[in-house]
PDB file of C-alpha atoms in Angstrom:
ATOM      1  CA  UNK A  47     -25.497 162.469 -24.726  1.00  0.00           C
ATOM      2  CA  UNK A  48     -27.072 163.308 -21.364  1.00  0.00           C
ATOM      3  CA  UNK A  49     -29.597 166.123 -21.677  1.00  0.00           C
ATOM      4  CA  UNK A  50     -30.045 168.742 -18.965  1.00  0.00           C
ATOM      5  CA  UNK A  51     -32.451 171.576 -18.202  1.00  0.00           C
ATOM      6  CA  UNK A  52     -31.358 174.581 -16.115  1.00  0.00           C
ATOM      7  CA  UNK A  53     -33.861 176.794 -14.283  1.00  0.00           C
ATOM      8  CA  UNK A  54     -32.587 180.079 -12.817  1.00  0.00           C
ATOM      9  CA  UNK A  55     -34.103 183.557 -12.894  1.00  0.00           C
ATOM     10  CA  UNK A  56     -30.693 185.246 -13.009  1.00  0.00           C
ATOM     11  CA  UNK A  57     -29.506 184.925 -16.595  1.00  0.00           C
ATOM     12  CA  UNK A  58     -25.820 185.263 -15.733  1.00  0.00           C
ATOM     13  CA  UNK A  59     -25.986 182.470 -13.134  1.00  0.00           C
ATOM     14  CA  UNK A  60     -28.006 180.217 -15.410  1.00  0.00           C
ATOM     15  CA  UNK A  61     -25.465 180.591 -18.202  1.00  0.00           C
ATOM     16  CA  UNK A  62     -22.591 180.046 -15.755  1.00  0.00           C
ATOM     17  CA  UNK A  63     -24.183 176.775 -14.626  1.00  0.00           C
ATOM     18  CA  UNK A  64     -24.723 175.787 -18.263  1.00  0.00           C
ATOM     19  CA  UNK A  65     -21.030 176.371 -18.905  1.00  0.00           C
ATOM     20  CA  UNK A  66     -20.055 174.218 -15.913  1.00  0.00           C
ATOM     21  CA  UNK A  67     -22.292 171.389 -17.064  1.00  0.00           C
ATOM     22  CA  UNK A  68     -21.132 171.471 -20.678  1.00  0.00           C
ATOM     23  CA  UNK A  69     -17.499 171.389 -19.535  1.00  0.00           C
ATOM     24  CA  UNK A  70     -18.219 167.671 -19.642  1.00  0.00           C
ATOM     25  CA  UNK A  71     -18.439 166.581 -23.286  1.00  0.00           C
ATOM     26  CA  UNK A  72     -21.144 164.021 -22.511  1.00  0.00           C
ATOM     27  CA  UNK A  73     -23.611 166.673 -21.301  1.00  0.00           C
ATOM     28  CA  UNK A  74     -25.863 168.965 -23.332  1.00  0.00           C
ATOM     29  CA  UNK A  75     -27.994 171.727 -21.787  1.00  0.00           C
ATOM     30  CA  UNK A  76     -31.240 171.802 -23.785  1.00  0.00           C
ATOM     31  CA  UNK A  77     -32.667 174.918 -22.152  1.00  0.00           C
ATOM     32  CA  UNK A  78     -32.050 177.629 -19.562  1.00  0.00           C
ATOM     33  CA  UNK A  79     -35.438 178.732 -18.178  1.00  0.00           C
ATOM     34  CA  UNK A  80     -36.056 181.861 -16.104  1.00  0.00           C
ATOM     35  CA  UNK A  81     -38.784 180.403 -13.876  1.00  0.00           C
ATOM     36  CA  UNK A  82     -40.860 177.300 -13.261  1.00  0.00           C
ATOM     37  CA  UNK A  83     -43.515 178.126 -15.828  1.00  0.00           C
ATOM     38  CA  UNK A  84     -40.921 178.506 -18.577  1.00  0.00           C
ATOM     39  CA  UNK A  85     -39.278 175.232 -17.561  1.00  0.00           C
ATOM     40  CA  UNK A  86     -42.606 173.384 -17.769  1.00  0.00           C
ATOM     41  CA  UNK A  87     -43.218 174.921 -21.185  1.00  0.00           C
ATOM     42  CA  UNK A  88     -39.875 173.577 -22.426  1.00  0.00           C
ATOM     43  CA  UNK A  89     -40.521 170.141 -20.917  1.00  0.00           C
ATOM     44  CA  UNK A  90     -43.876 169.845 -22.650  1.00  0.00           C
ATOM     45  CA  UNK A  91     -41.990 169.875 -25.948  1.00  0.00           C
ATOM     46  CA  UNK A  92     -38.958 167.837 -24.943  1.00  0.00           C
ATOM     47  CA  UNK A  93     -38.152 165.971 -21.724  1.00  0.00           C
ATOM     48  CA  UNK A  94     -34.556 166.034 -20.461  1.00  0.00           C
ATOM     49  CA  UNK A  95     -32.644 163.482 -18.400  1.00  0.00           C
ATOM     50  CA  UNK A  96     -32.128 165.789 -15.426  1.00  0.00           C
ATOM     51  CA  UNK A  97     -33.228 169.272 -14.292  1.00  0.00           C
ATOM     52  CA  UNK A  98     -31.128 171.591 -12.133  1.00  0.00           C
ATOM     53  CA  UNK A  99     -33.566 173.877 -10.342  1.00  0.00           C
ATOM     54  CA  UNK A 100     -33.050 177.163  -8.500  1.00  0.00           C
ATOM     55  CA  UNK A 101     -35.340 177.850  -5.517  1.00  0.00           C
ATOM     56  CA  UNK A 102     -35.953 181.589  -5.217  1.00  0.00           C
ATOM     57  CA  UNK A 103     -37.590 182.682  -8.485  1.00  0.00           C
ATOM     58  CA  UNK A 104     -40.521 184.935  -9.435  1.00  0.00           C
ATOM     59  CA  UNK A 105     -43.827 183.681 -10.869  1.00  0.00           C
ATOM     60  CA  UNK A 106     -43.275 180.010  -9.996  1.00  0.00           C
ATOM     61  CA  UNK A 107     -40.465 179.218  -7.561  1.00  0.00           C
ATOM     62  CA  UNK A 108     -38.335 176.086  -7.556  1.00  0.00           C
ATOM     63  CA  UNK A 109     -40.244 174.243  -4.850  1.00  0.00           C
ATOM     64  CA  UNK A 110     -43.641 174.672  -6.500  1.00  0.00           C
ATOM     65  CA  UNK A 111     -42.154 174.062  -9.952  1.00  0.00           C
ATOM     66  CA  UNK A 112     -40.684 170.771  -8.750  1.00  0.00           C
ATOM     67  CA  UNK A 113     -44.064 169.697  -7.397  1.00  0.00           C
ATOM     68  CA  UNK A 114     -45.802 170.541 -10.674  1.00  0.00           C
ATOM     69  CA  UNK A 115     -43.141 168.893 -12.829  1.00  0.00           C
ATOM     70  CA  UNK A 116     -43.275 165.661 -10.845  1.00  0.00           C
ATOM     71  CA  UNK A 117     -47.067 165.635 -10.908  1.00  0.00           C
ATOM     72  CA  UNK A 118     -46.909 165.792 -14.716  1.00  0.00           C
ATOM     73  CA  UNK A 119     -43.809 163.630 -15.188  1.00  0.00           C
ATOM     74  CA  UNK A 120     -43.325 161.394 -12.112  1.00  0.00           C
ATOM     75  CA  UNK A 121     -40.068 159.920 -13.422  1.00  0.00           C
ATOM     76  CA  UNK A 122     -38.410 163.326 -13.928  1.00  0.00           C
ATOM     77  CA  UNK A 123     -35.223 163.882 -11.930  1.00  0.00           C
ATOM     78  CA  UNK A 124     -34.897 167.294 -10.282  1.00  0.00           C
ATOM     79  CA  UNK A 125     -31.799 168.437  -8.417  1.00  0.00           C
ATOM     80  CA  UNK A 126     -32.102 171.694  -6.511  1.00  0.00           C
ATOM     81  CA  UNK A 127     -29.150 173.980  -7.274  1.00  0.00           C
ATOM     82  CA  UNK A 128     -29.265 177.061  -5.063  1.00  0.00           C
ATOM     83  CA  UNK A 129     -27.435 179.446  -2.745  1.00  0.00           C
ATOM     84  CA  UNK A 130     -29.751 178.582   0.153  1.00  0.00           C
ATOM     85  CA  UNK A 131     -28.170 176.187   2.644  1.00  0.00           C
ATOM     86  CA  UNK A 132     -30.829 176.340   5.389  1.00  0.00           C
ATOM     87  CA  UNK A 133     -32.705 173.308   6.662  1.00  0.00           C
ATOM     88  CA  UNK A 134     -36.154 174.683   5.819  1.00  0.00           C
ATOM     89  CA  UNK A 135     -35.415 174.941   2.095  1.00  0.00           C
ATOM     90  CA  UNK A 136     -33.781 171.513   2.205  1.00  0.00           C
ATOM     91  CA  UNK A 137     -36.856 170.036   3.884  1.00  0.00           C
ATOM     92  CA  UNK A 138     -39.233 171.776   1.457  1.00  0.00           C
ATOM     93  CA  UNK A 139     -37.198 170.535  -1.519  1.00  0.00           C
ATOM     94  CA  UNK A 140     -37.273 166.942  -0.276  1.00  0.00           C
ATOM     95  CA  UNK A 141     -40.993 167.168   0.399  1.00  0.00           C
ATOM     96  CA  UNK A 142     -41.520 168.533  -3.119  1.00  0.00           C
ATOM     97  CA  UNK A 143     -39.779 165.455  -4.522  1.00  0.00           C
ATOM     98  CA  UNK A 144     -36.323 166.788  -5.437  1.00  0.00           C
ATOM     99  CA  UNK A 145     -33.840 163.953  -5.794  1.00  0.00           C
ATOM    100  CA  UNK A 146     -30.802 166.018  -4.761  1.00  0.00           C
ATOM    101  CA  UNK A 147     -29.660 169.344  -3.337  1.00  0.00           C
ATOM    102  CA  UNK A 148     -26.510 171.162  -4.522  1.00  0.00           C
ATOM    103  CA  UNK A 149     -25.101 174.569  -3.719  1.00  0.00           C
ATOM    104  CA  UNK A 150     -24.223 176.790  -6.670  1.00  0.00           C
ATOM    105  CA  UNK A 151     -20.534 177.075  -5.833  1.00  0.00           C
ATOM    106  CA  UNK A 152     -19.877 173.401  -6.556  1.00  0.00           C
ATOM    107  CA  UNK A 153     -17.144 172.788  -9.183  1.00  0.00           C
ATOM    108  CA  UNK A 154     -18.005 171.210 -12.558  1.00  0.00           C
ATOM    109  CA  UNK A 155     -16.694 167.795 -11.506  1.00  0.00           C
ATOM    110  CA  UNK A 156     -19.056 167.632  -8.520  1.00  0.00           C
ATOM    111  CA  UNK A 157     -22.016 168.681 -10.676  1.00  0.00           C
ATOM    112  CA  UNK A 158     -21.171 166.021 -13.262  1.00  0.00           C
ATOM    113  CA  UNK A 159     -20.877 163.302 -10.588  1.00  0.00           C
ATOM    114  CA  UNK A 160     -24.152 164.440  -9.048  1.00  0.00           C
ATOM    115  CA  UNK A 161     -25.997 164.171 -12.348  1.00  0.00           C
ATOM    116  CA  UNK A 162     -24.667 160.661 -12.898  1.00  0.00           C
ATOM    117  CA  UNK A 163     -25.602 159.708  -9.339  1.00  0.00           C
ATOM    118  CA  UNK A 164     -29.152 161.040  -9.814  1.00  0.00           C
ATOM    119  CA  UNK A 165     -29.552 159.076 -13.054  1.00  0.00           C
ATOM    120  CA  UNK A 166     -28.327 155.922 -11.292  1.00  0.00           C
ATOM    121  CA  UNK A 167     -30.932 156.264  -8.548  1.00  0.00           C
ATOM    122  CA  UNK A 168     -28.840 158.138  -5.989  1.00  0.00           C
ATOM    123  CA  UNK A 169     -29.615 161.337  -4.121  1.00  0.00           C
ATOM    124  CA  UNK A 170     -26.678 163.719  -4.616  1.00  0.00           C
ATOM    125  CA  UNK A 171     -26.080 166.501  -2.106  1.00  0.00           C
ATOM    126  CA  UNK A 172     -23.432 169.055  -1.282  1.00  0.00           C
ATOM    127  CA  UNK A 173     -21.580 167.818   1.842  1.00  0.00           C
ATOM    128  CA  UNK A 174     -22.994 170.540   4.097  1.00  0.00           C
ATOM    129  CA  UNK A 175     -26.544 169.685   2.978  1.00  0.00           C
ATOM    130  CA  UNK A 176     -25.963 165.977   3.592  1.00  0.00           C
ATOM    131  CA  UNK A 177     -25.001 166.852   7.177  1.00  0.00           C
ATOM    132  CA  UNK A 178     -28.120 168.984   7.553  1.00  0.00           C
ATOM    133  CA  UNK A 179     -30.313 166.202   6.215  1.00  0.00           C
ATOM    134  CA  UNK A 180     -28.802 163.993   8.928  1.00  0.00           C
ATOM    135  CA  UNK A 181     -29.734 166.647  11.477  1.00  0.00           C
ATOM    136  CA  UNK A 182     -33.309 166.633  10.192  1.00  0.00           C
ATOM    137  CA  UNK A 183     -33.479 162.865  10.536  1.00  0.00           C
ATOM    138  CA  UNK A 184     -32.124 163.012  14.086  1.00  0.00           C
ATOM    139  CA  UNK A 185     -34.834 165.512  14.982  1.00  0.00           C
ATOM    140  CA  UNK A 186     -37.544 162.930  14.223  1.00  0.00           C
ATOM    141  CA  UNK A 187     -38.579 161.088  17.427  1.00  0.00           C
ATOM    142  CA  UNK A 188     -37.380 157.492  17.568  1.00  0.00           C
ATOM    143  CA  UNK A 189     -40.925 156.347  18.362  1.00  0.00           C
ATOM    144  CA  UNK A 190     -42.099 157.674  14.983  1.00  0.00           C
ATOM    145  CA  UNK A 191     -39.422 155.682  13.173  1.00  0.00           C
ATOM    146  CA  UNK A 192     -40.292 152.573  15.163  1.00  0.00           C
ATOM    147  CA  UNK A 193     -43.982 152.904  14.282  1.00  0.00           C
ATOM    148  CA  UNK A 194     -43.215 153.261  10.571  1.00  0.00           C
ATOM    149  CA  UNK A 195     -40.755 150.362  10.687  1.00  0.00           C
ATOM    150  CA  UNK A 196     -43.284 148.090  12.390  1.00  0.00           C
ATOM    151  CA  UNK A 197     -46.151 149.143  10.105  1.00  0.00           C
ATOM    152  CA  UNK A 198     -44.243 148.165   6.951  1.00  0.00           C
ATOM    153  CA  UNK A 199     -42.428 145.219   8.590  1.00  0.00           C
ATOM    154  CA  UNK A 200     -38.988 146.644   7.784  1.00  0.00           C
ATOM    155  CA  UNK A 201     -36.038 144.841   9.324  1.00  0.00           C
ATOM    156  CA  UNK A 202     -33.412 146.709  11.309  1.00  0.00           C
ATOM    157  CA  UNK A 203     -30.920 146.427   8.453  1.00  0.00           C
ATOM    158  CA  UNK A 204     -33.475 147.580   5.869  1.00  0.00           C
ATOM    159  CA  UNK A 205     -34.253 150.600   8.047  1.00  0.00           C
ATOM    160  CA  UNK A 206     -30.550 151.376   8.355  1.00  0.00           C
ATOM    161  CA  UNK A 207     -30.029 151.150   4.592  1.00  0.00           C
ATOM    162  CA  UNK A 208     -33.047 153.391   3.960  1.00  0.00           C
ATOM    163  CA  UNK A 209     -31.718 156.044   6.325  1.00  0.00           C
ATOM    164  CA  UNK A 210     -28.316 156.152   4.604  1.00  0.00           C
ATOM    165  CA  UNK A 211     -29.851 156.230   1.128  1.00  0.00           C
ATOM    166  CA  UNK A 212     -32.286 158.983   2.134  1.00  0.00           C
ATOM    167  CA  UNK A 213     -29.320 161.085   3.278  1.00  0.00           C
ATOM    168  CA  UNK A 214     -27.972 161.104  -0.259  1.00  0.00           C
ATOM    169  CA  UNK A 215     -25.414 158.297  -0.072  1.00  0.00           C
ATOM    170  CA  UNK A 216     -24.945 156.083  -3.122  1.00  0.00           C
ATOM    171  CA  UNK A 217     -25.349 152.317  -2.896  1.00  0.00           C
ATOM    172  CA  UNK A 218     -21.557 151.956  -3.060  1.00  0.00           C
ATOM    173  CA  UNK A 219     -21.083 154.367  -0.146  1.00  0.00           C
ATOM    174  CA  UNK A 220     -23.725 152.603   1.937  1.00  0.00           C
ATOM    175  CA  UNK A 221     -22.062 149.272   1.226  1.00  0.00           C
ATOM    176  CA  UNK A 222     -18.756 150.682   2.489  1.00  0.00           C
ATOM    177  CA  UNK A 223     -20.291 152.058   5.672  1.00  0.00           C
ATOM    178  CA  UNK A 224     -22.146 148.854   6.500  1.00  0.00           C
ATOM    179  CA  UNK A 225     -19.320 146.528   5.360  1.00  0.00           C
ATOM    180  CA  UNK A 226     -21.541 144.650   2.937  1.00  0.00           C
ATOM    181  CA  UNK A 227     -21.553 144.223  -0.833  1.00  0.00           C
ATOM    182  CA  UNK A 228     -23.193 146.549  -3.368  1.00  0.00           C
ATOM    183  CA  UNK A 229     -25.533 143.709  -4.303  1.00  0.00           C
ATOM    184  CA  UNK A 230     -26.616 143.292  -0.683  1.00  0.00           C
ATOM    185  CA  UNK A 231     -27.491 146.985  -0.406  1.00  0.00           C
ATOM    186  CA  UNK A 232     -29.397 146.850  -3.678  1.00  0.00           C
ATOM    187  CA  UNK A 233     -31.338 143.791  -2.481  1.00  0.00           C
ATOM    188  CA  UNK A 234     -32.239 145.521   0.788  1.00  0.00           C
ATOM    189  CA  UNK A 235     -33.494 148.551  -1.160  1.00  0.00           C
ATOM    190  CA  UNK A 236     -35.560 146.332  -3.487  1.00  0.00           C
ATOM    191  CA  UNK A 237     -37.119 144.640  -0.437  1.00  0.00           C
ATOM    192  CA  UNK A 238     -37.924 148.046   1.044  1.00  0.00           C
ATOM    193  CA  UNK A 239     -39.630 149.107  -2.190  1.00  0.00           C
ATOM    194  CA  UNK A 240     -41.832 145.995  -2.086  1.00  0.00           C
ATOM    195  CA  UNK A 241     -42.769 146.499   1.567  1.00  0.00           C
ATOM    196  CA  UNK A 242     -43.456 150.218   1.100  1.00  0.00           C
ATOM    197  CA  UNK A 243     -45.372 149.442  -2.102  1.00  0.00           C
ATOM    198  CA  UNK A 244     -43.374 151.892  -4.210  1.00  0.00           C
ATOM    199  CA  UNK A 245     -41.484 151.499  -7.492  1.00  0.00           C
ATOM    200  CA  UNK A 246     -38.419 153.722  -7.072  1.00  0.00           C
ATOM    201  CA  UNK A 247     -36.400 155.695  -4.546  1.00  0.00           C
ATOM    202  CA  UNK A 248     -38.183 158.957  -5.257  1.00  0.00           C
ATOM    203  CA  UNK A 249     -41.537 157.411  -4.335  1.00  0.00           C
ATOM    204  CA  UNK A 250     -39.976 155.781  -1.264  1.00  0.00           C
ATOM    205  CA  UNK A 251     -38.461 159.015   0.041  1.00  0.00           C
ATOM    206  CA  UNK A 252     -41.699 160.902  -0.557  1.00  0.00           C
ATOM    207  CA  UNK A 253     -43.684 158.244   1.280  1.00  0.00           C
ATOM    208  CA  UNK A 254     -41.286 158.152   4.224  1.00  0.00           C
ATOM    209  CA  UNK A 255     -41.353 161.945   4.401  1.00  0.00           C
ATOM    210  CA  UNK A 256     -45.141 161.919   4.638  1.00  0.00           C
ATOM    211  CA  UNK A 257     -45.003 159.221   7.298  1.00  0.00           C
ATOM    212  CA  UNK A 258     -42.536 161.296   9.342  1.00  0.00           C
ATOM    213  CA  UNK A 259     -39.755 158.738   9.038  1.00  0.00           C
ATOM    214  CA  UNK A 260     -37.266 161.140   7.436  1.00  0.00           C
TER     215      UNK A 260
END
């Protein structure tokens, strides 16, 4: 059973998301919290496999809650689930350490796939948010990317793989786009982790964000 936490200050929406998630028999929602503080309180008693986090909430909003959760539990997986589709919230969520970004109108099947993708090391996003993340990447000057690439001795192919993965594409999708095998993509990612001196994709994305690469 895959355990999930839902954080949303609107009770009706939180319960609706719970219903969507539990439409899949392999998922169990352990709690529906009304803000970040309540979510942290639940997590202190029982960690879940994945957290679906709203952004605009009183007391402790989703961005700050994500930062605090990951500072306490670095391996936690947080997917933002919100009505906000603007680039600023997307950027803030990525900077906070969220592993994915979904819009609330996604059907149950998309939510289920996104949870699986997050647990497998992917970065699930609603299609419109994936396009906006691409826009954010394109807005970064090429000279900045070149400096980061040279500093960490990343090859051109490793840089390319990192960019696709940071946009939310799974290893299988990246393999299809680059016409290489899944194993090749995985090996490139492992090499990137070693060169960046990180242990997982979350740490890599956070580091690249701070460096201005993505």
